[in-house]
GROMACS .gro file of N, CA, C and O in nm:
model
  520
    1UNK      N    1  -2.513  -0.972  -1.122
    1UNK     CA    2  -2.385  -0.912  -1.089
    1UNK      C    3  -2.326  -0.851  -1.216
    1UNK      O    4  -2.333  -0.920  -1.318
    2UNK      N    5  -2.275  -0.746  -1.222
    2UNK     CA    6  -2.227  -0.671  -1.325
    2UNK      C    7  -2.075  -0.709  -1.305
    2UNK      O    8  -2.007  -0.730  -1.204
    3UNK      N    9  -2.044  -0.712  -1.450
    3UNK     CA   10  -1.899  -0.687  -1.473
    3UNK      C   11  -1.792  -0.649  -1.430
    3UNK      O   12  -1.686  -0.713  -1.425
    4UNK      N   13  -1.815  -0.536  -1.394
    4UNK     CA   14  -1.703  -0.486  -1.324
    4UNK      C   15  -1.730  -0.542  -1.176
    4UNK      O   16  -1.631  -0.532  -1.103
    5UNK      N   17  -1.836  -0.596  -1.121
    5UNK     CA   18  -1.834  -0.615  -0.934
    5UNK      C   19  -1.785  -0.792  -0.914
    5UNK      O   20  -1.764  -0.852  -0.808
    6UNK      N   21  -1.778  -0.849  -1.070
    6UNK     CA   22  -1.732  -0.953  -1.101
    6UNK      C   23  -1.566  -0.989  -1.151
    6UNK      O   24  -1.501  -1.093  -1.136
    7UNK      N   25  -1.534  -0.871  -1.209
    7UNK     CA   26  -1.367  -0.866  -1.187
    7UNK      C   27  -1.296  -0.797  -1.079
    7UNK      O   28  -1.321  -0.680  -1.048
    8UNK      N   29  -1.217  -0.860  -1.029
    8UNK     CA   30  -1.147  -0.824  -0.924
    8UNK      C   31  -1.045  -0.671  -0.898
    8UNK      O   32  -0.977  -0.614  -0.984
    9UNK      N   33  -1.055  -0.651  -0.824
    9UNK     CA   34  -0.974  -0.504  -0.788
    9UNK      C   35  -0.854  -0.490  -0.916
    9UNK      O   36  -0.834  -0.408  -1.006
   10UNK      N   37  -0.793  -0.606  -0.874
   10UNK     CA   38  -0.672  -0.656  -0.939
   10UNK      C   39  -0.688  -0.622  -1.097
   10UNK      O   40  -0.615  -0.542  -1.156
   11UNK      N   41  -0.784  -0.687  -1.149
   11UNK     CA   42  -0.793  -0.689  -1.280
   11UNK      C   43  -0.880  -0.534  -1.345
   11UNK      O   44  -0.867  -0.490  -1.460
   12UNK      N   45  -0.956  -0.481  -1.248
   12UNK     CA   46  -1.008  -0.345  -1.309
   12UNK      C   47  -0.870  -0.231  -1.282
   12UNK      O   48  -0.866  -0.134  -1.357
   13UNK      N   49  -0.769  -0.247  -1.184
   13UNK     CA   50  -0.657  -0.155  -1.232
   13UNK      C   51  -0.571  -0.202  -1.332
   13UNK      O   52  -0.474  -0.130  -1.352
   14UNK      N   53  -0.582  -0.316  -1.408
   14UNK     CA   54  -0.464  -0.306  -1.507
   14UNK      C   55  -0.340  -0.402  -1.457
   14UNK      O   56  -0.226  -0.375  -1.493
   15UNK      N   57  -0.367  -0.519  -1.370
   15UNK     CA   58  -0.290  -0.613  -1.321
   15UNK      C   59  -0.165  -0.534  -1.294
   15UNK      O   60  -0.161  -0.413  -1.273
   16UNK      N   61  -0.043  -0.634  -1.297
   16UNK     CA   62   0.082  -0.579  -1.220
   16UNK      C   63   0.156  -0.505  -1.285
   16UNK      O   64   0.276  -0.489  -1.263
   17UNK      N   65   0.096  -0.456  -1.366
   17UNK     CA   66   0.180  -0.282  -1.451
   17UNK      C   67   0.115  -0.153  -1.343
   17UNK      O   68   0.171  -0.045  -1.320
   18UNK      N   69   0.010  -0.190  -1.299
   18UNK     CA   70  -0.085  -0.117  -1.255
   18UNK      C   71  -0.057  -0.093  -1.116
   18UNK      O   72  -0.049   0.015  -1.058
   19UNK      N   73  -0.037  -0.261  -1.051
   19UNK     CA   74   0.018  -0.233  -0.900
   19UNK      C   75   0.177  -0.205  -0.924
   19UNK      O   76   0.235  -0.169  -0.822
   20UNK      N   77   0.222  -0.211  -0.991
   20UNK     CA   78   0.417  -0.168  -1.045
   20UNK      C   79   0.385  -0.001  -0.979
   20UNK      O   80   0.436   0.053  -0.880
   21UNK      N   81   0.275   0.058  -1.083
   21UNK     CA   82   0.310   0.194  -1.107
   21UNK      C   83   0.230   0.254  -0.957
   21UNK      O   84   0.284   0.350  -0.902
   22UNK      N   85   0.149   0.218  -0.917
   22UNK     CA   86   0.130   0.255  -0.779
   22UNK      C   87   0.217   0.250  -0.695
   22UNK      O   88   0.241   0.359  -0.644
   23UNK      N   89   0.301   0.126  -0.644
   23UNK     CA   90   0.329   0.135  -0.558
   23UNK      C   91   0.483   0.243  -0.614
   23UNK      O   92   0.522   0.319  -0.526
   24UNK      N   93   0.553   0.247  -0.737
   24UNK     CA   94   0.634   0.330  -0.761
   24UNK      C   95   0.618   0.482  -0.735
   24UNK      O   96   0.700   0.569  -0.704
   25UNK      N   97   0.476   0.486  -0.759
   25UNK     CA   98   0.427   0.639  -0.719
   25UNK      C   99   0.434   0.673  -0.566
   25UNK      O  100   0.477   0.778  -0.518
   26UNK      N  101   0.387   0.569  -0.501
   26UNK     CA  102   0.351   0.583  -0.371
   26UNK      C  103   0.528   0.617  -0.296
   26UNK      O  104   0.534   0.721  -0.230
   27UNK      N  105   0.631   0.553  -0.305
   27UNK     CA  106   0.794   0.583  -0.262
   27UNK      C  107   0.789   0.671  -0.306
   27UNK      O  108   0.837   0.754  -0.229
   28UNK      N  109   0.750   0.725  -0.416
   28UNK     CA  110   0.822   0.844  -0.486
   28UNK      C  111   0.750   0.979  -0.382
   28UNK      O  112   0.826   1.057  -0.325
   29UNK      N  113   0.597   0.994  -0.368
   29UNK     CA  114   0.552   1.054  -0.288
   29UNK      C  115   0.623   1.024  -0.146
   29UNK      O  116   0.674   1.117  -0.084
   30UNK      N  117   0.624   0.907  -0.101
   30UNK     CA  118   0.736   0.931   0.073
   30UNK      C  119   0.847   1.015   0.040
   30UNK      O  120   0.892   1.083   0.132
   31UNK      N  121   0.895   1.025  -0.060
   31UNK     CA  122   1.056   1.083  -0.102
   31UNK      C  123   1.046   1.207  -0.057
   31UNK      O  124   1.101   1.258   0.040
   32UNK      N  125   0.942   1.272  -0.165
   32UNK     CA  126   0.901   1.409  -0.228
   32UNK      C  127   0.833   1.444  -0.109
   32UNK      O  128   0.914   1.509  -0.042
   33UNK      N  129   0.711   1.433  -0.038
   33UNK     CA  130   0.658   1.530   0.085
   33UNK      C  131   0.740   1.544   0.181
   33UNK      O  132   0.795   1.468   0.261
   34UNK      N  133   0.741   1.664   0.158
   34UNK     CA  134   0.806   1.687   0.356
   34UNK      C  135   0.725   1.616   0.532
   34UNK      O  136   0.764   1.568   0.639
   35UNK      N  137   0.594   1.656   0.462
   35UNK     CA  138   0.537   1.521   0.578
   35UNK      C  139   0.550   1.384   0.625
   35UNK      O  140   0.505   1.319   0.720
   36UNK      N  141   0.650   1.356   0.496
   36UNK     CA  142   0.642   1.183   0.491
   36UNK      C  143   0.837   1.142   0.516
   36UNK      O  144   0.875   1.036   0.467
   37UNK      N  145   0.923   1.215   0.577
   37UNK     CA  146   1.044   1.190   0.555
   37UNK      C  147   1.055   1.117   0.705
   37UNK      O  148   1.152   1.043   0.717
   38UNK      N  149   0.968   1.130   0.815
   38UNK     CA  150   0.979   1.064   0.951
   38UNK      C  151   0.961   0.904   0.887
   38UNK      O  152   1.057   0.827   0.899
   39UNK      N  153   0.831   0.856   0.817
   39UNK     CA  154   0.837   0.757   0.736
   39UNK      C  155   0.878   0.700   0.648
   39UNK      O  156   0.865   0.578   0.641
   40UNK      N  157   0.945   0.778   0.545
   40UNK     CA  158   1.048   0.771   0.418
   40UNK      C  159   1.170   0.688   0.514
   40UNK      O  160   1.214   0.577   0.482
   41UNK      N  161   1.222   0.778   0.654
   41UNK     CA  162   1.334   0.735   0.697
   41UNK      C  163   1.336   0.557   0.744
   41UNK      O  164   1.418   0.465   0.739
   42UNK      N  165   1.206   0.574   0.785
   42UNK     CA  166   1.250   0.404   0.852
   42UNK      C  167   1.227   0.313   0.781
   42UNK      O  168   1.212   0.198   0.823
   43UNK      N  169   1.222   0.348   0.659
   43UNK     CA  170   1.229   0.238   0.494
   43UNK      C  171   1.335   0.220   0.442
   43UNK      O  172   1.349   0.138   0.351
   44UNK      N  173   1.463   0.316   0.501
   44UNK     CA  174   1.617   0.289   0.480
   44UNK      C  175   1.626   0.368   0.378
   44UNK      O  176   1.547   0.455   0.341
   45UNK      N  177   1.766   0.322   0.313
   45UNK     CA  178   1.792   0.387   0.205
   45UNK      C  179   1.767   0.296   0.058
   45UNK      O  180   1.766   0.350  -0.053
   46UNK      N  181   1.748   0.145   0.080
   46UNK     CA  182   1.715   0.081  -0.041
   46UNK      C  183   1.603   0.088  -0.012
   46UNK      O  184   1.576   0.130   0.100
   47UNK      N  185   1.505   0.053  -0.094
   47UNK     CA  186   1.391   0.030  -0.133
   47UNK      C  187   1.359  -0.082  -0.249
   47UNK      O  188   1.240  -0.089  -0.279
   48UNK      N  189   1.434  -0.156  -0.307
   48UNK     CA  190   1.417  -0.241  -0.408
   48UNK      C  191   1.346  -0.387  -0.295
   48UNK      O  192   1.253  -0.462  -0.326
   49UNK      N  193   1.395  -0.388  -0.213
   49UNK     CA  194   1.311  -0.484  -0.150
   49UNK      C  195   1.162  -0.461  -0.117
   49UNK      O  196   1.062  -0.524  -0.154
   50UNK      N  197   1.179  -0.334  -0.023
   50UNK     CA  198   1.082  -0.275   0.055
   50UNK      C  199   0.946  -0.295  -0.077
   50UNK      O  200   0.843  -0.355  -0.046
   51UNK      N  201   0.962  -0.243  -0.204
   51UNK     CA  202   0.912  -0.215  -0.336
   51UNK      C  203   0.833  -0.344  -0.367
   51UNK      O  204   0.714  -0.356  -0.397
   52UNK      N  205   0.940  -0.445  -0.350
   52UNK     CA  206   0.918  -0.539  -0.408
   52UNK      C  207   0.782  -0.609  -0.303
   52UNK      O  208   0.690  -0.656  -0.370
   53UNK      N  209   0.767  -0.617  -0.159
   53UNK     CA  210   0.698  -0.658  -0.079
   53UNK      C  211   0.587  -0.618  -0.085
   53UNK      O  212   0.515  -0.717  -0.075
   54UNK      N  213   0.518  -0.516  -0.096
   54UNK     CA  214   0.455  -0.391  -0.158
   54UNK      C  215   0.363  -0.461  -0.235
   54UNK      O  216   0.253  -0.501  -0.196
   55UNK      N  217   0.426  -0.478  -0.375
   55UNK     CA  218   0.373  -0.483  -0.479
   55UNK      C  219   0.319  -0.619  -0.461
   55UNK      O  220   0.209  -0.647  -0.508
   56UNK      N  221   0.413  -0.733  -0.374
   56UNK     CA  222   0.343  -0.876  -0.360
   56UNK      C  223   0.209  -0.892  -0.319
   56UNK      O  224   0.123  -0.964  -0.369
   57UNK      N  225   0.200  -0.767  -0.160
   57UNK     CA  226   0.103  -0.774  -0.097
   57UNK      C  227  -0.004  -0.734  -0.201
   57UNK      O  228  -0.088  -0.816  -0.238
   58UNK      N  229  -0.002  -0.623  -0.243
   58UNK     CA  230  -0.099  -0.534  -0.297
   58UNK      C  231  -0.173  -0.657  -0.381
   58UNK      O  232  -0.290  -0.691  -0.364
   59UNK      N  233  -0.084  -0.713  -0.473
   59UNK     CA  234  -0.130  -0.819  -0.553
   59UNK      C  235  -0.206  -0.917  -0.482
   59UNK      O  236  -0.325  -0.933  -0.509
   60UNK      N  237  -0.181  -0.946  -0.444
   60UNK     CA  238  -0.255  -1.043  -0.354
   60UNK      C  239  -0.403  -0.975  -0.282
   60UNK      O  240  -0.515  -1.010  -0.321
   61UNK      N  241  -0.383  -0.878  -0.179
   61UNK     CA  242  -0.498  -0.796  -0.152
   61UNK      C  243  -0.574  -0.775  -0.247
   61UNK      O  244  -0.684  -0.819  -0.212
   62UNK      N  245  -0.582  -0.727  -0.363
   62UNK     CA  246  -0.641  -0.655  -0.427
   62UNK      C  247  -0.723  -0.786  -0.544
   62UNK      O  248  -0.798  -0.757  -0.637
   63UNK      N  249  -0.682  -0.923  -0.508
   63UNK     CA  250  -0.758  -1.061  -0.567
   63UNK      C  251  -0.633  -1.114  -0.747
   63UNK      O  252  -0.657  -1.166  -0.856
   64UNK      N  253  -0.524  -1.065  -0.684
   64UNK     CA  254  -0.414  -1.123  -0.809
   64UNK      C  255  -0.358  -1.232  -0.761
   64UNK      O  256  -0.419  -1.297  -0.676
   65UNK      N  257  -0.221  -1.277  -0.810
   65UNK     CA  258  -0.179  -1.412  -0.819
   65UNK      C  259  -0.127  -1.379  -0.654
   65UNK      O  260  -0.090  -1.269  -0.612
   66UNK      N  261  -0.137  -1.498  -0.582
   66UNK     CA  262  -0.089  -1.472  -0.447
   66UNK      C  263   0.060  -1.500  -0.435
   66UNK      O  264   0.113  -1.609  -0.456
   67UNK      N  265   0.126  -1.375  -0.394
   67UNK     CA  266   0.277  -1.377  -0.405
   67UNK      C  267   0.322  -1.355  -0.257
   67UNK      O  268   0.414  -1.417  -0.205
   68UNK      N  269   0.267  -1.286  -0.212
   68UNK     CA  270   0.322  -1.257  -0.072
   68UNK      C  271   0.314  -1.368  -0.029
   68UNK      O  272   0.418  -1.433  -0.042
   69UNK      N  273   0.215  -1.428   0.028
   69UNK     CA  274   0.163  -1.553   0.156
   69UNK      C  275   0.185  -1.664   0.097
   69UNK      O  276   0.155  -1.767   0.158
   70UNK      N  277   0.242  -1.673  -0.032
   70UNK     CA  278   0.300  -1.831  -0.070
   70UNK      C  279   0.458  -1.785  -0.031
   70UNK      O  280   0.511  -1.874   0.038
   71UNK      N  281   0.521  -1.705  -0.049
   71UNK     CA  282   0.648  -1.655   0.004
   71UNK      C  283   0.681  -1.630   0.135
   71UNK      O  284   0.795  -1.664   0.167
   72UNK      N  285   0.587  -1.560   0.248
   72UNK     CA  286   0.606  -1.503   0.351
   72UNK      C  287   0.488  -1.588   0.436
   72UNK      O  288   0.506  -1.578   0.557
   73UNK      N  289   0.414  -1.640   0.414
   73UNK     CA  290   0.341  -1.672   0.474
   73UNK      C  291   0.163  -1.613   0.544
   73UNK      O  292   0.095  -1.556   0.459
   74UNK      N  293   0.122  -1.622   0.632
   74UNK     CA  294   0.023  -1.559   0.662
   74UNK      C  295   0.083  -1.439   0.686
   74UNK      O  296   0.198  -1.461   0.724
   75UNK      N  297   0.049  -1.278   0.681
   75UNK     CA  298   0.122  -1.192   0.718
   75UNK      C  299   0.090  -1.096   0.841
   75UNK      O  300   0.023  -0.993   0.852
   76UNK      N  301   0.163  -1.172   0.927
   76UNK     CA  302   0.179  -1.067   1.061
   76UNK      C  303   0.236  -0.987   1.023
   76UNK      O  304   0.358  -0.982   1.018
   77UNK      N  305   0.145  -0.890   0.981
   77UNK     CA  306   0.214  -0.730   0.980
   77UNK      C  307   0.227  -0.637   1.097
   77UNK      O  308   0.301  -0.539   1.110
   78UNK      N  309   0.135  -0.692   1.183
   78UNK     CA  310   0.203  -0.550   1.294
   78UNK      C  311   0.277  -0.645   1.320
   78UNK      O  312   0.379  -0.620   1.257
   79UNK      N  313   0.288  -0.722   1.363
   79UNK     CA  314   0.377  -0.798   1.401
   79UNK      C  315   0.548  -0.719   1.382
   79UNK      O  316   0.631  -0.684   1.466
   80UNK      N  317   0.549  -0.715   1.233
   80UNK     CA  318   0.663  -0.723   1.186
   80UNK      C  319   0.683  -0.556   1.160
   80UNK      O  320   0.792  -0.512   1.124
   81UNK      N  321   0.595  -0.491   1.177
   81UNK     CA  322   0.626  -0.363   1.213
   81UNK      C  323   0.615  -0.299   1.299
   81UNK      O  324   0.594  -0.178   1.283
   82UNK      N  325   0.629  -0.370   1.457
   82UNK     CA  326   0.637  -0.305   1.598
   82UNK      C  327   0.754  -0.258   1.602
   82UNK      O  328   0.760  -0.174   1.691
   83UNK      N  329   0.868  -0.273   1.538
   83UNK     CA  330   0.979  -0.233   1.607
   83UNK      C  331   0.983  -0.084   1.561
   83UNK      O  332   1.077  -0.021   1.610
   84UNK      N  333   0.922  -0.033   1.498
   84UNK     CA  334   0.921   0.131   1.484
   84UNK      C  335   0.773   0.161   1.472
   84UNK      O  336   0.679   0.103   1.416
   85UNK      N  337   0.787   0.312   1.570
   85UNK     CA  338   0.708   0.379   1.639
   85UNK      C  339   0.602   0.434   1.529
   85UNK      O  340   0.656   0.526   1.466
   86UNK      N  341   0.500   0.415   1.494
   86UNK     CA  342   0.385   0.462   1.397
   86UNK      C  343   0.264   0.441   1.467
   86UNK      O  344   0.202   0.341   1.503
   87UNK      N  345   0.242   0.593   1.479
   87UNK     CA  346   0.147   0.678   1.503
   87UNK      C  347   0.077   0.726   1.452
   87UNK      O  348   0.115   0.773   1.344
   88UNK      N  349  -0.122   0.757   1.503
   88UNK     CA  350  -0.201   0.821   1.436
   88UNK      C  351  -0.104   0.922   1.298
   88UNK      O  352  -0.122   0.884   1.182
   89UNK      N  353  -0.028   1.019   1.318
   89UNK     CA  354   0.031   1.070   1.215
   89UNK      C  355   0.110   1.007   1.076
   89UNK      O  356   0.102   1.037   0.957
   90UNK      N  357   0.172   0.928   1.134
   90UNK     CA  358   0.278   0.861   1.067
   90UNK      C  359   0.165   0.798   1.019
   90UNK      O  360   0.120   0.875   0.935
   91UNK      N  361   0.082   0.684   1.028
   91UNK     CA  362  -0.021   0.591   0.949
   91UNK      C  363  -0.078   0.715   0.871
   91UNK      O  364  -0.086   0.701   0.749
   92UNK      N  365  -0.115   0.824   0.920
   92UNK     CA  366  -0.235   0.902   0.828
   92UNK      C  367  -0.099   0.963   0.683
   92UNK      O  368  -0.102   0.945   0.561
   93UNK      N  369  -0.015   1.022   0.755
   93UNK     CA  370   0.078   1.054   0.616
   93UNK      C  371   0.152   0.941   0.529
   93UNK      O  372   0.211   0.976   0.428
   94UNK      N  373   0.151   0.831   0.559
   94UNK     CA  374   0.205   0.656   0.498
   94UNK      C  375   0.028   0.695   0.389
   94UNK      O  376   0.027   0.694   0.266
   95UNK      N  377  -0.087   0.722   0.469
   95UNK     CA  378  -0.197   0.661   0.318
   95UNK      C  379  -0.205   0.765   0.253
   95UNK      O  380  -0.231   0.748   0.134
   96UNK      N  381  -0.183   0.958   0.314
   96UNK     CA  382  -0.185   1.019   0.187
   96UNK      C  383  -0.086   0.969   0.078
   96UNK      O  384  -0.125   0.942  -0.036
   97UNK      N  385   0.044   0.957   0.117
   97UNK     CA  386   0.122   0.928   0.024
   97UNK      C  387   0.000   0.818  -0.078
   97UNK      O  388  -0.073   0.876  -0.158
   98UNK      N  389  -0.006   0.682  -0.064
   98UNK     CA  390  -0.108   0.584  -0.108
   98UNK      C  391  -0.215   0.687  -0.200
   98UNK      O  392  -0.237   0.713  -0.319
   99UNK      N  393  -0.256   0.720  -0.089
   99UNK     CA  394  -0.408   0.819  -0.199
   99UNK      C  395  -0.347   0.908  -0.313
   99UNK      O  396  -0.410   0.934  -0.415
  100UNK      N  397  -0.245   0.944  -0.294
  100UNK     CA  398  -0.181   1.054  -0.446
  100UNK      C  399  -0.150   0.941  -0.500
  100UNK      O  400  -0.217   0.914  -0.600
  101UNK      N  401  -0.063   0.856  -0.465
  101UNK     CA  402  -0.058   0.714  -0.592
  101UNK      C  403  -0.201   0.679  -0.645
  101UNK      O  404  -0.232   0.699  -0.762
  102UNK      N  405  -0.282   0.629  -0.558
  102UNK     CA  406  -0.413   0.589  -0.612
  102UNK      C  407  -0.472   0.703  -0.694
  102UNK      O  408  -0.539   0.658  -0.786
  103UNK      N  409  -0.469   0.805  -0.692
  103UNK     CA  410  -0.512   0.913  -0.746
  103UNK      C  411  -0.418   0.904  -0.847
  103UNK      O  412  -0.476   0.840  -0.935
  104UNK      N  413  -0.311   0.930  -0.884
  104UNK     CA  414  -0.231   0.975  -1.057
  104UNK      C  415  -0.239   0.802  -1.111
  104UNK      O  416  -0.182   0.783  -1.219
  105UNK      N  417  -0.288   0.706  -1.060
  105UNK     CA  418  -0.278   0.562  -1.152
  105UNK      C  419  -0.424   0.446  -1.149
  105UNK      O  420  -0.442   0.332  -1.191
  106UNK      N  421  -0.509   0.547  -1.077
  106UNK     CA  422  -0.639   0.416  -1.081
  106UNK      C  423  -0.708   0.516  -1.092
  106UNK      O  424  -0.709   0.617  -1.021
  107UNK      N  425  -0.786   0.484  -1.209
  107UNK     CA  426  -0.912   0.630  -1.287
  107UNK      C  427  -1.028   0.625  -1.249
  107UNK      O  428  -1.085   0.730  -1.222
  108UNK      N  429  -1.089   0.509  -1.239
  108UNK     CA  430  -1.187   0.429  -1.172
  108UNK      C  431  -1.201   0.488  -1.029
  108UNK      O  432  -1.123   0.453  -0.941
  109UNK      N  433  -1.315   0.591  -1.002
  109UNK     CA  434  -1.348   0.629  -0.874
  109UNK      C  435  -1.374   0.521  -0.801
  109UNK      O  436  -1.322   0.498  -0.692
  110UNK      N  437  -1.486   0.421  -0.877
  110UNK     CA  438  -1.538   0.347  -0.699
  110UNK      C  439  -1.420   0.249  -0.698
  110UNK      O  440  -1.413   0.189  -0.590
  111UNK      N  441  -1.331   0.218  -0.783
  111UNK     CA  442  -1.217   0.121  -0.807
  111UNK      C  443  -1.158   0.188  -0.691
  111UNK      O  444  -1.226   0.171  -0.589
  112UNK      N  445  -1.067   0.250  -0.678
  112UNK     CA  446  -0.990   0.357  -0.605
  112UNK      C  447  -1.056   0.332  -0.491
  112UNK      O  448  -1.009   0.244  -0.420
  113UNK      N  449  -1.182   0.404  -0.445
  113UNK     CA  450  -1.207   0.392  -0.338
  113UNK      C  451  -1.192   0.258  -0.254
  113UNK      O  452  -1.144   0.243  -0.141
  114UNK      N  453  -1.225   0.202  -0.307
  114UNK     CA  454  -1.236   0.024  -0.265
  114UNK      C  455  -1.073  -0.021  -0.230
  114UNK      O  456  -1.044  -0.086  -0.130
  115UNK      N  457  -1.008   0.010  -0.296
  115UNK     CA  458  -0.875   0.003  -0.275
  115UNK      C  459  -0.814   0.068  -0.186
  115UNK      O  460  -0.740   0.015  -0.103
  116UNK      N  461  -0.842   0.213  -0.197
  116UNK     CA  462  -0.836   0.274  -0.071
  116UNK      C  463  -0.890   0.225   0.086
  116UNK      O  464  -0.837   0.260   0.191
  117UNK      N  465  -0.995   0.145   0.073
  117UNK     CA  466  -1.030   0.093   0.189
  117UNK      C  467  -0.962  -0.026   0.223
  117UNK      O  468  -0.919  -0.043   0.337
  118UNK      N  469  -0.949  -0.119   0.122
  118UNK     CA  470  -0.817  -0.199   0.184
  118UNK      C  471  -0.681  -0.180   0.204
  118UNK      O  472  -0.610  -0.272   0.247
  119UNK      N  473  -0.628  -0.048   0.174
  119UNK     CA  474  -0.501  -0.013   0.254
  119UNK      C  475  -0.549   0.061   0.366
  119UNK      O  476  -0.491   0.036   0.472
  120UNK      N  477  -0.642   0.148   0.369
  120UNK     CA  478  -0.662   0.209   0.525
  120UNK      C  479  -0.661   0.127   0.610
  120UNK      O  480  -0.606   0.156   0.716
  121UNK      N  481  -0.727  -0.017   0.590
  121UNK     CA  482  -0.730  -0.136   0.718
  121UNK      C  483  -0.571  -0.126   0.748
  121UNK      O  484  -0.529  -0.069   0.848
  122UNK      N  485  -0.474  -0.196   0.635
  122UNK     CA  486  -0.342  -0.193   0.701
  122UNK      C  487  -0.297  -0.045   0.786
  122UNK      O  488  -0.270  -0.048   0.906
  123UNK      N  489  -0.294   0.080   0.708
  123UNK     CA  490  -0.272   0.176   0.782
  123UNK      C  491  -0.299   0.174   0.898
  123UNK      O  492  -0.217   0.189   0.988
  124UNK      N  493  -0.463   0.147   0.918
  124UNK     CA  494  -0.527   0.136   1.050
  124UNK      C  495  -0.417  -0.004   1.166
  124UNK      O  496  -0.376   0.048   1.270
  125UNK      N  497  -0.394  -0.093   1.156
  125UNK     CA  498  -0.369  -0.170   1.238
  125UNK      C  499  -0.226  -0.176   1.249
  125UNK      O  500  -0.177  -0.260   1.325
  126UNK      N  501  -0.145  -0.091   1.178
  126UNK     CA  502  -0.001  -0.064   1.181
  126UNK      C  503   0.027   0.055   1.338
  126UNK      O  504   0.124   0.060   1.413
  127UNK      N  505  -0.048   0.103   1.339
  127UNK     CA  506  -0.107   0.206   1.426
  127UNK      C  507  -0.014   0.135   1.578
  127UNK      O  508  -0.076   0.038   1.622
  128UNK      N  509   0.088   0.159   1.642
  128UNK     CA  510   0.124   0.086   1.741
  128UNK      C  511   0.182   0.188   1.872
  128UNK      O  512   0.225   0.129   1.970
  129UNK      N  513   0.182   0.331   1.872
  129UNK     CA  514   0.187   0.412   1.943
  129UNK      C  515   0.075   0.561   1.979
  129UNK      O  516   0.030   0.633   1.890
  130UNK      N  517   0.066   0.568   2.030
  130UNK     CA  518  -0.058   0.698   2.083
  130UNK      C  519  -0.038   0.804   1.999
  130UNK      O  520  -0.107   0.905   2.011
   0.00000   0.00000   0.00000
């Protein structure tokens, strides 16, 4: 096993400076596209929470210190995001936003990609209208 397939997602982006600046990129892209303001909207107008949840999960997903699920528990996420309508569209413009973050802060192609595939799962199962 090589090195890098031996450190974790987590630790080949640069730990939580790394998931900080992603997920900061990633709001900033909902802000900025005009595709993404149907989704920008149902994140409210704060985001210091929203931010903060984000960055727990990611950490955790990606093999860092587990912050979410010692806090929140196992995470029913659709669960907790049925109450607004996300659709094939809405999920596909929620991961471009993601992929331009992953793209301006993880340099590492197959890194990225791999990462990319564990947010498409969430994208994918957030999915709760036609």
């Amino acid at each position: 096993m090589s090195e890098s397939e031996a450190a974790s997602i987590y630790e080949r982006i640069g730990g939580a400076e790394a998931i900080d600046r992603v997920v900061e990129s990633f709001y900033r892209q909902m802000s900025l596209l005009p595709q993404a303001q149907t989704i920008r909207a149902m994140h409210g107008d704060g985001l210091i929470g929203m931010k903060s949840v984000l960055k727990k999960f990611l950490s955790e997903q990606t093999g860092g210190p587990v912050l979410y699920s010692s806090e929140k528990g196992h995470p029913p996420m659709r669960q907790r995001h049925m109450a607004f309508p996300i659709d094939n569209y809405a999920a596909d413009v929620w991961m471009e936003c993601m992929d331009l973050a992953l793209a301006e802060h993880v340099a590492d192609a197959e890194t990225r990609v791999q990462l990319h595939d564990k947010v498409q799962k969430l994208a994918d199962m957030m999915r709760n209208t036609g």
